[in-house]
mmCIF file of C-alpha atoms and ligand atoms in Angstrom:
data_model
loop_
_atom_site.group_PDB
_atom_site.id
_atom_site.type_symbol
_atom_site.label_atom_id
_atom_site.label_comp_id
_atom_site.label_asym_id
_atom_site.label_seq_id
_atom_site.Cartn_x
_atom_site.Cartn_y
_atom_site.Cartn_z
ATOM 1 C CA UNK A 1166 -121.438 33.526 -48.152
ATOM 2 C CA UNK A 1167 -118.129 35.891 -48.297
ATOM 3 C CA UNK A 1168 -118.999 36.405 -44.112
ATOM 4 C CA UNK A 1169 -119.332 33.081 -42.997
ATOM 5 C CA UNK A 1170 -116.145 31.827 -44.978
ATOM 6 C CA UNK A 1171 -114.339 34.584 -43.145
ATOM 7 C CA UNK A 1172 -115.850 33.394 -39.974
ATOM 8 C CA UNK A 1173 -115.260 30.311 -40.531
ATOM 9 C CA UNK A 1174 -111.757 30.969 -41.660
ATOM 10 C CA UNK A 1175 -111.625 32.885 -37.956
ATOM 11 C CA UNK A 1176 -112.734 30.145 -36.017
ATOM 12 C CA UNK A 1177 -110.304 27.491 -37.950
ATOM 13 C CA UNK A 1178 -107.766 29.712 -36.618
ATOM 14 C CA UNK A 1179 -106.560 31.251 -40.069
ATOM 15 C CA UNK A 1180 -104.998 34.728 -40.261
ATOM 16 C CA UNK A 1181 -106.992 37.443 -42.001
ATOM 17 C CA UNK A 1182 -104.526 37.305 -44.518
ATOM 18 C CA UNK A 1183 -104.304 34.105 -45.317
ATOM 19 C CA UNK A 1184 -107.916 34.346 -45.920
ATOM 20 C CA UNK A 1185 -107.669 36.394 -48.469
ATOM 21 C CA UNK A 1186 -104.670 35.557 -50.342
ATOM 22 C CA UNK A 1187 -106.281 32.197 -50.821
ATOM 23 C CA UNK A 1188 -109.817 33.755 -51.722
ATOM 24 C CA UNK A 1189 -113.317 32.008 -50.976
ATOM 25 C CA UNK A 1190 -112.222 28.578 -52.315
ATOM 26 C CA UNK A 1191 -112.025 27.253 -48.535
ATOM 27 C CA UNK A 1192 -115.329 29.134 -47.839
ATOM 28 C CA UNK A 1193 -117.019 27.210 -50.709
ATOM 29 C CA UNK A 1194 -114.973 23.759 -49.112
ATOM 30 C CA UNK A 1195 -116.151 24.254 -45.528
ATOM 31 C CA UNK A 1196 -119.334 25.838 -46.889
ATOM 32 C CA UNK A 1197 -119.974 21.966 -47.977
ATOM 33 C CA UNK A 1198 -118.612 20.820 -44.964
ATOM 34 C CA UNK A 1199 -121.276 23.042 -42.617
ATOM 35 C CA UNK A 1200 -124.202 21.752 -45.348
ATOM 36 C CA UNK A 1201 -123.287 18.188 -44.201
ATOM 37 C CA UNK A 1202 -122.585 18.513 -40.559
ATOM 38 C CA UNK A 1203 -126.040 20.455 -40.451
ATOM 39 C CA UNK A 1204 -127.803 17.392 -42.287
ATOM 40 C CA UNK A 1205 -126.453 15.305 -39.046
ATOM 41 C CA UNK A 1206 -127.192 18.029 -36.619
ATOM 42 C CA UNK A 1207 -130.537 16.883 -36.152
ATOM 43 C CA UNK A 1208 -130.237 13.354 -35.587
ATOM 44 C CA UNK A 1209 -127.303 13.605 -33.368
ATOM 45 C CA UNK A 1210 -129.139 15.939 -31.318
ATOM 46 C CA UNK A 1211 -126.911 18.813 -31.589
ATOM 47 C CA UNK A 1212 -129.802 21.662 -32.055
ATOM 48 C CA UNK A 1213 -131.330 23.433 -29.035
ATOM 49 C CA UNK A 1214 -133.866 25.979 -28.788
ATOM 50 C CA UNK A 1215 -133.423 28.989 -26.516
ATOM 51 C CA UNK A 1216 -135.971 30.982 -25.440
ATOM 52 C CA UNK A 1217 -135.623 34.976 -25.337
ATOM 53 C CA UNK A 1218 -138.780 36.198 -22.746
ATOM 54 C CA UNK A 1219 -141.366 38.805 -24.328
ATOM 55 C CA UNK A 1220 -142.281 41.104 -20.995
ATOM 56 C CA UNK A 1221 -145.497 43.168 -20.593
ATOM 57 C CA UNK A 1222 -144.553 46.944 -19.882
ATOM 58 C CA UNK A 1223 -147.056 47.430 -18.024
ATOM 59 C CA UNK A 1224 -145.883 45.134 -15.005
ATOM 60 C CA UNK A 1225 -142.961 43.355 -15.961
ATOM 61 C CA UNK A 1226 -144.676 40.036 -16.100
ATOM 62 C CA UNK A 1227 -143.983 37.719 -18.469
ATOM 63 C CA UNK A 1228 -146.204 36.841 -21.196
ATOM 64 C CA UNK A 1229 -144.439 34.489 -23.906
ATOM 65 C CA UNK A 1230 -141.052 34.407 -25.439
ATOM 66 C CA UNK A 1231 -139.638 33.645 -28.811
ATOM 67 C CA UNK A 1232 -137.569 30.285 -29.928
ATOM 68 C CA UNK A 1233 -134.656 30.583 -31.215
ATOM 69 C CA UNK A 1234 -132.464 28.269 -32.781
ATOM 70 C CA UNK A 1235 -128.821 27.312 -31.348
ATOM 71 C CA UNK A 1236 -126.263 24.473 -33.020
ATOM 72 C CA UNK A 1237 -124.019 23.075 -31.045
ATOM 73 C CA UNK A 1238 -121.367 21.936 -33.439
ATOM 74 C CA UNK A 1239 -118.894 19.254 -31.927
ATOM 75 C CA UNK A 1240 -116.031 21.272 -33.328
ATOM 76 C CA UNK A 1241 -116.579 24.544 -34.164
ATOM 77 C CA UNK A 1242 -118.556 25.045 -30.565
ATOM 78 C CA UNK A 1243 -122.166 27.290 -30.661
ATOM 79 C CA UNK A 1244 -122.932 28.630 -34.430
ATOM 80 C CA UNK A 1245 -125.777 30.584 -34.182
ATOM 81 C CA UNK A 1246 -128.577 30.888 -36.640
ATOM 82 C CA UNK A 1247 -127.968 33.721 -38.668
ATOM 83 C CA UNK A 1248 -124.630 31.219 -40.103
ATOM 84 C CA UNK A 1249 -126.691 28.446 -40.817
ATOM 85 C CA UNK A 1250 -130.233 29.033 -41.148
ATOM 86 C CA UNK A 1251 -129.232 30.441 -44.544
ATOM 87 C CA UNK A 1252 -127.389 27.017 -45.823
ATOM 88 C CA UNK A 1253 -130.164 25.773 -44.634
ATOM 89 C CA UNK A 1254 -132.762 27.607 -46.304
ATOM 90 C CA UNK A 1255 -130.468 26.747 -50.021
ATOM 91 C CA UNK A 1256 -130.861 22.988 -49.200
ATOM 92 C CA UNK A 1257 -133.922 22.622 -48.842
ATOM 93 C CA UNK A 1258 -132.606 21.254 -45.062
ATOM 94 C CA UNK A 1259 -135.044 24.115 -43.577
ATOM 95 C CA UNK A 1260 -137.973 21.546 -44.029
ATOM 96 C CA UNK A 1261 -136.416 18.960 -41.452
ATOM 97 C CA UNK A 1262 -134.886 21.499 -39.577
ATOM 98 C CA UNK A 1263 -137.863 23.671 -39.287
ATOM 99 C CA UNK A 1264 -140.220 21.287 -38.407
ATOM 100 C CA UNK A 1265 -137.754 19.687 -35.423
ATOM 101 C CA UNK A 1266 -137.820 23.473 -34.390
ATOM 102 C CA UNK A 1267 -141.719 23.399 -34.052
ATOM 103 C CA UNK A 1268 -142.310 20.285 -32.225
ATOM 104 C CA UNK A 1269 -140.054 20.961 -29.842
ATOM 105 C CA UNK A 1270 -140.895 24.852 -29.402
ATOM 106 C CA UNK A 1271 -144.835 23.187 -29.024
ATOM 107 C CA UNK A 1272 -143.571 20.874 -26.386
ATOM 108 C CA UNK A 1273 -142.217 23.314 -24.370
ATOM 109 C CA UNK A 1274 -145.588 24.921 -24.811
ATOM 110 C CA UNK A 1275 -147.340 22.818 -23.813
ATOM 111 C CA UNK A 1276 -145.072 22.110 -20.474
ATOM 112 C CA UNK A 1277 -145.338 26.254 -19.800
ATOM 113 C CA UNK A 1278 -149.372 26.477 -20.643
ATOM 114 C CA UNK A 1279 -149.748 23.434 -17.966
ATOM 115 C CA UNK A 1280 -152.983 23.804 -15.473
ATOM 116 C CA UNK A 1281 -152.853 26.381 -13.304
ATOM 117 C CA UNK A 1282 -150.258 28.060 -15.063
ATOM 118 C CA UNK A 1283 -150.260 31.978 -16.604
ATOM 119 C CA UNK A 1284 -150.348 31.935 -20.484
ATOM 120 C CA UNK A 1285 -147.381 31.979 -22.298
ATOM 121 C CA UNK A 1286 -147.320 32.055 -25.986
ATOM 122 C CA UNK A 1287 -143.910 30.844 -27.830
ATOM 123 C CA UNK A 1288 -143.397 32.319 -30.990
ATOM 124 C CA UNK A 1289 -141.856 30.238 -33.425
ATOM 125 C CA UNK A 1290 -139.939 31.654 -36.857
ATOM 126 C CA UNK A 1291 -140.918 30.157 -39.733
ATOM 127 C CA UNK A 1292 -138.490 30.818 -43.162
ATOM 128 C CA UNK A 1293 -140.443 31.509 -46.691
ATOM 129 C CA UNK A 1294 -139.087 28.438 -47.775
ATOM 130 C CA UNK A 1295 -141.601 26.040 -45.457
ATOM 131 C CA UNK A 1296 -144.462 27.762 -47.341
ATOM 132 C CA UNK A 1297 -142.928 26.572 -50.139
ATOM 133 C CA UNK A 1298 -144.179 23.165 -48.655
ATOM 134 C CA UNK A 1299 -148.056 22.941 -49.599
ATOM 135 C CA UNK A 1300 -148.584 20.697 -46.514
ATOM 136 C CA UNK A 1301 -147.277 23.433 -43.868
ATOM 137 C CA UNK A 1302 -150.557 23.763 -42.066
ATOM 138 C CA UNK A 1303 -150.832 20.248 -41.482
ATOM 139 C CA UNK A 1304 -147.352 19.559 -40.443
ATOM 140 C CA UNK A 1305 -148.007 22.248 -37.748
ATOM 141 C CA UNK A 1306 -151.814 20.534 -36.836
ATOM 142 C CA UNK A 1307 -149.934 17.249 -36.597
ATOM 143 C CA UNK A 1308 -147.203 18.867 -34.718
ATOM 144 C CA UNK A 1309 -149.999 20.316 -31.970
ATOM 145 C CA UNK A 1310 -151.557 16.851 -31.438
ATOM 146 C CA UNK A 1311 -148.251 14.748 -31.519
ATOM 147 C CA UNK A 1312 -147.304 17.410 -28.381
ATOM 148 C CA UNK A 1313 -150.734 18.290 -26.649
ATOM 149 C CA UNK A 1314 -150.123 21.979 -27.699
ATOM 150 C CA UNK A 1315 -153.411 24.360 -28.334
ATOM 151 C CA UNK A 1316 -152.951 26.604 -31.215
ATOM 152 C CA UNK A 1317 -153.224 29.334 -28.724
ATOM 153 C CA UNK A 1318 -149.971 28.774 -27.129
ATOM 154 C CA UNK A 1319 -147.979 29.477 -30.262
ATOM 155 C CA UNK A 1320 -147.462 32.577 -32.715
ATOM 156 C CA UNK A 1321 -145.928 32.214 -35.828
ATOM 157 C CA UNK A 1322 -142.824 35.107 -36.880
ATOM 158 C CA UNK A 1323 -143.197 35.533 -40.544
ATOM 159 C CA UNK A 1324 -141.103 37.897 -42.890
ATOM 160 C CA UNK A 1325 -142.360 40.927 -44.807
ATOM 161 C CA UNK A 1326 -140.382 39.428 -47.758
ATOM 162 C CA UNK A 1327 -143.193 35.966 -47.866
ATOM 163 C CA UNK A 1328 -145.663 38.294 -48.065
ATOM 164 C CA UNK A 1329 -144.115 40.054 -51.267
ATOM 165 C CA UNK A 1330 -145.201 38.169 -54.241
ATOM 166 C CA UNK A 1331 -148.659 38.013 -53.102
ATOM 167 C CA UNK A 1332 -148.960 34.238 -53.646
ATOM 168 C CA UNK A 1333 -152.220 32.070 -53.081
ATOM 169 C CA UNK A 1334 -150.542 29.022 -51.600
ATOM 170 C CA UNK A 1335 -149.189 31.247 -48.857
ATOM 171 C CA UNK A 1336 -152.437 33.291 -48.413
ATOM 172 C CA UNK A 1337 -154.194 30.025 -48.049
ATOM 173 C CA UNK A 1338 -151.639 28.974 -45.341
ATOM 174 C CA UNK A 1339 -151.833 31.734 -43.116
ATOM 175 C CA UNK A 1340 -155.508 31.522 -42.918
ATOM 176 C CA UNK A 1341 -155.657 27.997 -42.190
ATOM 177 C CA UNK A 1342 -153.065 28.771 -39.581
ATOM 178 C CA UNK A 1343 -155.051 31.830 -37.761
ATOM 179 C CA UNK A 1344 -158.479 30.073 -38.644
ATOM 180 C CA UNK A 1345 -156.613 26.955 -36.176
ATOM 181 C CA UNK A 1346 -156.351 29.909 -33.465
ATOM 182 C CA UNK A 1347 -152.508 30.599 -34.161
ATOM 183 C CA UNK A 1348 -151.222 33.813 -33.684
ATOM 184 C CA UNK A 1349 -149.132 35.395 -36.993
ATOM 185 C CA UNK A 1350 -146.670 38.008 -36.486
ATOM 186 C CA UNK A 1351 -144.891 39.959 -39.204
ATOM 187 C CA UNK A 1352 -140.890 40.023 -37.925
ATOM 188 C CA UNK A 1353 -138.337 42.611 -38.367
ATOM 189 C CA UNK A 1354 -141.374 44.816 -39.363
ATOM 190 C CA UNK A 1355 -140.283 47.610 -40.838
ATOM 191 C CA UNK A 1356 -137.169 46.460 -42.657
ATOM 192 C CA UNK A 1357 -138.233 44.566 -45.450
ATOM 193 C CA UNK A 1358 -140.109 45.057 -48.295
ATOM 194 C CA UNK A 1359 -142.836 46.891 -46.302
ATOM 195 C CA UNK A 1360 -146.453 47.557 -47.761
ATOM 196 C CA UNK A 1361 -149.132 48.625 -46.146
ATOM 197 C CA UNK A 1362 -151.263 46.710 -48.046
ATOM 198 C CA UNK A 1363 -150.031 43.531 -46.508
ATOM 199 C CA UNK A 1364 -152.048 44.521 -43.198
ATOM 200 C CA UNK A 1365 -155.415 44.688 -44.868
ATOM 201 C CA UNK A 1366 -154.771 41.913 -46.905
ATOM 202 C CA UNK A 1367 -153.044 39.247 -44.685
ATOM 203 C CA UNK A 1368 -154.415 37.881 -41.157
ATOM 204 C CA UNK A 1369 -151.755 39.517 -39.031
ATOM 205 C CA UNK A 1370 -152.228 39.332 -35.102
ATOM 206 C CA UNK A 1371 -149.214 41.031 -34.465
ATOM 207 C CA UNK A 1372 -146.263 43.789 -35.480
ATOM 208 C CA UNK A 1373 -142.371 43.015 -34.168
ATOM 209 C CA UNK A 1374 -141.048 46.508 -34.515
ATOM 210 C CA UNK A 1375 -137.330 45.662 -35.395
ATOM 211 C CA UNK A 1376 -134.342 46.977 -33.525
ATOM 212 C CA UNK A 1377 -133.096 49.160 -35.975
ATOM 213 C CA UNK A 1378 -135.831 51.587 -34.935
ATOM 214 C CA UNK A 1379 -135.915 50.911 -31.421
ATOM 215 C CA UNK A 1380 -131.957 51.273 -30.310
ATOM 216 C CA UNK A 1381 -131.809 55.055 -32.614
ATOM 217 C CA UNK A 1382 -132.731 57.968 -30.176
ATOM 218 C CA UNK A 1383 -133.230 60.585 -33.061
ATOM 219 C CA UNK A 1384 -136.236 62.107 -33.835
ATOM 220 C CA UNK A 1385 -137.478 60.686 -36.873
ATOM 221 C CA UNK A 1386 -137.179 57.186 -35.467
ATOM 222 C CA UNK A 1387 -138.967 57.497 -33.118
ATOM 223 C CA UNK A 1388 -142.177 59.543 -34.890
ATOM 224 C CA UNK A 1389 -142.179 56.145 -36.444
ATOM 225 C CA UNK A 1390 -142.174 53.765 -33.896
ATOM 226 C CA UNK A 1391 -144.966 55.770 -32.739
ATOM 227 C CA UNK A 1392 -146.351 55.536 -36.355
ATOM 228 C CA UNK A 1393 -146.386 52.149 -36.369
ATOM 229 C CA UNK A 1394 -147.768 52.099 -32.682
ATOM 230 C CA UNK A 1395 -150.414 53.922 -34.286
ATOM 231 C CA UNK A 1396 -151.363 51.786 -37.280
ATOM 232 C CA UNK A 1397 -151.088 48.907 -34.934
ATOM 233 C CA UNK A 1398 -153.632 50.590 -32.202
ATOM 234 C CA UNK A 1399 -155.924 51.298 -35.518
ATOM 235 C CA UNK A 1400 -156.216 47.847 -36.991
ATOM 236 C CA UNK A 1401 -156.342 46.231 -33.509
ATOM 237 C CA UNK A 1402 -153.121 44.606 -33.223
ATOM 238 C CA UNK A 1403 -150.245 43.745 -30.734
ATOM 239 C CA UNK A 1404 -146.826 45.274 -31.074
ATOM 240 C CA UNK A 1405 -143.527 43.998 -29.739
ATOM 241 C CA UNK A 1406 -141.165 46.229 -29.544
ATOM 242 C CA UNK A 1407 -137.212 44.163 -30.464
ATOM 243 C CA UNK A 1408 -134.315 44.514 -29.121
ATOM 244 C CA UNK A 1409 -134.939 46.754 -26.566
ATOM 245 C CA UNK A 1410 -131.577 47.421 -24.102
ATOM 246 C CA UNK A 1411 -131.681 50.235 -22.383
ATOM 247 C CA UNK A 1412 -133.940 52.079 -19.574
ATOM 248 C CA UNK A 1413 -134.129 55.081 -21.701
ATOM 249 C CA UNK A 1414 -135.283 52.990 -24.888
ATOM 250 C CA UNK A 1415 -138.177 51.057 -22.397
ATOM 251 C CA UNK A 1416 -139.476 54.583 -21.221
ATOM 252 C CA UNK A 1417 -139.753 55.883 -24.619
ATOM 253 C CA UNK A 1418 -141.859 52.983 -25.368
ATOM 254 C CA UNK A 1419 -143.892 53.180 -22.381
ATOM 255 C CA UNK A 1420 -144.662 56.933 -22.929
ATOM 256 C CA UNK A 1421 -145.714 55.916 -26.544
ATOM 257 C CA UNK A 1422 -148.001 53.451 -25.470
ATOM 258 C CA UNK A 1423 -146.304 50.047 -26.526
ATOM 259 C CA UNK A 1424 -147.438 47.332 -24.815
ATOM 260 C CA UNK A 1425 -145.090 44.075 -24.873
ATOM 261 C CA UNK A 1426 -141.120 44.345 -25.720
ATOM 262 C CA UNK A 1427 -138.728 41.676 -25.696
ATOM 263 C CA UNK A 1428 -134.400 42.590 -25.503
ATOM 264 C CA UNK A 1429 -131.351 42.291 -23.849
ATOM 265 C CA UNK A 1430 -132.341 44.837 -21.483
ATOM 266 C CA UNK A 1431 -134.787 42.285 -19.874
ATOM 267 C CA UNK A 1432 -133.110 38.831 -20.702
ATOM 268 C CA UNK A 1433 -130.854 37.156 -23.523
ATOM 269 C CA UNK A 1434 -132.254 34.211 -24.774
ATOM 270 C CA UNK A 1435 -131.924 31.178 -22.302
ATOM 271 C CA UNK A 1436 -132.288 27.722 -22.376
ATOM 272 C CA UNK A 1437 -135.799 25.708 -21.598
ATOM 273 C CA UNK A 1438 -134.386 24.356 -18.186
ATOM 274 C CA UNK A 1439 -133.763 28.241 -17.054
ATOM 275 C CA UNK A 1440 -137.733 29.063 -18.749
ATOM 276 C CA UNK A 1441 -139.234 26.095 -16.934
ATOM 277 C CA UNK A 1442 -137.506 27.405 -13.595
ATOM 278 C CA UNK A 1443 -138.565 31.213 -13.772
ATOM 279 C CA UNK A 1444 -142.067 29.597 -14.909
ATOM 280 C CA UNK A 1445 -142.091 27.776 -11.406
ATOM 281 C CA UNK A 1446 -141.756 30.895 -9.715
ATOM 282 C CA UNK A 1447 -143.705 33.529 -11.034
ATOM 283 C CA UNK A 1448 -142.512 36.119 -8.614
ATOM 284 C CA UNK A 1449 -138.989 35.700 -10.211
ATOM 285 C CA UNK A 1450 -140.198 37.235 -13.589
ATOM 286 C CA UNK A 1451 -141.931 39.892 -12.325
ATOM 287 C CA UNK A 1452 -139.114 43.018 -12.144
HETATM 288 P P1 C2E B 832 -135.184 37.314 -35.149
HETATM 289 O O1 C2E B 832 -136.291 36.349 -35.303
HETATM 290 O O2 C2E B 832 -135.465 38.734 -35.488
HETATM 291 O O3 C2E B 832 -134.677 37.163 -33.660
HETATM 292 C C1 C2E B 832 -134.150 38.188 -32.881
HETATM 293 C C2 C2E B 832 -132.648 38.157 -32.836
HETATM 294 O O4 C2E B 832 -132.185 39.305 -32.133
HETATM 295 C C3 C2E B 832 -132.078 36.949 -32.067
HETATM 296 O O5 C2E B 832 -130.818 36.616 -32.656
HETATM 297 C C4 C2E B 832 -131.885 37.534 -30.672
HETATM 298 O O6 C2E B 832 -130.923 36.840 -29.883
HETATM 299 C C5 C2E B 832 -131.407 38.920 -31.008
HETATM 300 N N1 C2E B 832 -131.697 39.875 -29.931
HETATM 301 C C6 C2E B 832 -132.704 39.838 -29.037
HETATM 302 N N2 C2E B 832 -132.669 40.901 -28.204
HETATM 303 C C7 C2E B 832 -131.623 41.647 -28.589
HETATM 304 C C8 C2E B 832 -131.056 42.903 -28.111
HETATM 305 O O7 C2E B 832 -131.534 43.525 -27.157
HETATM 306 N N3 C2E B 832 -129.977 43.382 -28.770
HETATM 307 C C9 C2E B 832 -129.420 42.703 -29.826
HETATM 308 N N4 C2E B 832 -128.329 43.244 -30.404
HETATM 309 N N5 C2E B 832 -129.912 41.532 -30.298
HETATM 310 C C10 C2E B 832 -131.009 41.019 -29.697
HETATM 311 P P2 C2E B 832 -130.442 35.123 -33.054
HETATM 312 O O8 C2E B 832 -130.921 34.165 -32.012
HETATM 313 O O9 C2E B 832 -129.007 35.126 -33.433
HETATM 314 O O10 C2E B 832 -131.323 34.866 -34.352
HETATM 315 C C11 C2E B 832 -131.090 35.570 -35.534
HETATM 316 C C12 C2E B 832 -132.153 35.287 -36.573
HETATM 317 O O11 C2E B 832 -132.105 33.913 -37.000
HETATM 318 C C13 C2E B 832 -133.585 35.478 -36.052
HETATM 319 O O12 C2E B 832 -133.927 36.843 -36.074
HETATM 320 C C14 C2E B 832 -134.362 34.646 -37.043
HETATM 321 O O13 C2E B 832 -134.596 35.380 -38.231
HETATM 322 C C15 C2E B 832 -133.402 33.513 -37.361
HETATM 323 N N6 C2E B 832 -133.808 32.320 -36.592
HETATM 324 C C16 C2E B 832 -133.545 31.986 -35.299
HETATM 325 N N7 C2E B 832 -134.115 30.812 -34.974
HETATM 326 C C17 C2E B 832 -134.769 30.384 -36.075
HETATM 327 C C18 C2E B 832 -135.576 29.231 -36.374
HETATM 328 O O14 C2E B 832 -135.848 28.359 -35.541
HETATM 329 N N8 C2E B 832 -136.075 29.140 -37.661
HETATM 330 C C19 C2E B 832 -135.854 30.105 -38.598
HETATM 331 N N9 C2E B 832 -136.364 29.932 -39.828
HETATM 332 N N10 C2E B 832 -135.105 31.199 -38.355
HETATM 333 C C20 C2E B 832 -134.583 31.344 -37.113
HETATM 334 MG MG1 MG B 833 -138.188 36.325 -34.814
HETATM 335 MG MG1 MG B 834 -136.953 39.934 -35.249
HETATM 336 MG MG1 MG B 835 -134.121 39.792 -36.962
#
């Protein structure tokens, strides 16, 4: 936790130095303090899902987007995930936290799937650590009929890394998750521990191509991308392209066939009330 002692030692307003002369001793002491502000971030209502859009190529019409955690701490101001989702995971505080993140990514889902709506699928990322928990499935069944939500609204992001150890409890999970009619989507794909073998033996609806391949411009890169367009196109599954931010990187992706991206380059991650009002007008999403 050597970078988020050093960002929290930024944000306290320490020197760089003083960090360091006084080594990770205050990151371990506001390490504890984060744990237990993040055990009352919940109740207090400080967490807040933003939504980044996912756009079809094609026509620039919006099909889904992905949830994505925000805390807004009362001191420190926004943290975002990648600073506490870990703490999180090491607590076992993921459970609570991850299953506040689904009911209210499904209610949303439910308000953006309303009658005579356009689909829009939310994807929602899940950590390893809630298929630790043998009830996942039916946490997320209960979640869909405490919020009116079909299964076919939401996709789940998994990692490559759950899908390393090749373990029955989270086999059985993902099936009774797709058999439900949710979507599964391997994140960051590409990055991890990738096998091959995880696409013939997993139910995967879906491929998120990670930035790291998408924003390099050389030519190896991108004989993968269209690799992995390829593999996709073979076993009959989606591909989103990540982090996509530039024109150059979108035509690229249209020349190579992909279908769906998601990046800066189209929208940042926004709150619900600014999904629900692009939602309203469907013209506004369309570039
Ligand atoms: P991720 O699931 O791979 O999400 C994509 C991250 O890339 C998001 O960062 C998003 O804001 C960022 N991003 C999107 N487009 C662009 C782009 O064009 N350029 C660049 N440079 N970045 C882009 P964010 O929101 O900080 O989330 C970071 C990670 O935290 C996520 O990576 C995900 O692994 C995790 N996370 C976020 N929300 C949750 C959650 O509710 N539960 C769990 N377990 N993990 C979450
Ligand atoms: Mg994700
Ligand atoms: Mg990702
Ligand atoms: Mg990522």
């Amino acid at each position: 936790y050597a970078d988020s002692a050093m960002y929290l030692a930024k944000r306290s307003g320490r020197s760089k130095f003083r960090f360091y002369s006084r080594d990770l001793t205050i990151g371990a002491e506001k390490r504890l303090a984060l744990e237990s502000d993040l055990r009352l971030a919940v109740k207090r209502g400080q967490l807040e899902l933003h939504y980044q859009p996912k756009v079809l190529l094609d026509n620039g019409k919006v099909i889904g987007s992905e949830a994505l955690l925000r805390w807004h701490h009362p001191k420190m101001g926004m943290i975002p995930p990648g600073e506490f989702i870990g703490v999180a995971e090491e607590t076992g505080l993921i459970i609570d936290l991850g299953r506040w993140v689904l009911h209210e990514a499904c209610r949303t889902a439910a308000i953006m799937n309303a009658d005579g709506l356009p689909p829009h699928k939310i994807a929602i990322n899940l950590s390893p650590k809630q298929f630790q928990c043998p009830h996942l499935s039916q946490t997320v069944a209960d979640v869909l009929q405490e919020t009116g939500c079909c299964a076919e609204w939401i996709e789940v992001e998994i990692t490559e890394s759950l899908l390393l150890h090749n373990c029955e409890g989270v086999s059985t999970t993902l099936s009774q998750l797709h058999a439900s009619g949710i979507s599964i989507a391997i994140d960051d794909f590409g990055t991890g521990y990738s096998s091959l073998s995880y696409l013939a033996n997993f139910p995967i609806d879906t491929l998120k191509i990670d930035r790291s391949f998408i924003n390099r411009s050389d030519k190896r890169s991108r004989e993968l991308v269209k690799a992995i367009l390829s593999i996709a196109r073979c076993l009959g599954q989606n591909v989103v392209a990540e982090g996509v931010e530039t024109v150059d990187q979108e035509k690229f992706l249209v020349e190579s066939g992909c279908a769906v991206a998601q990046g800066f380059y189209y929208s940042k991650p926004v709150p619900k009330s600014e999904l629900l009002v692009a939602n309203a007008r469907p013209e506004a999403s369309k570039r």
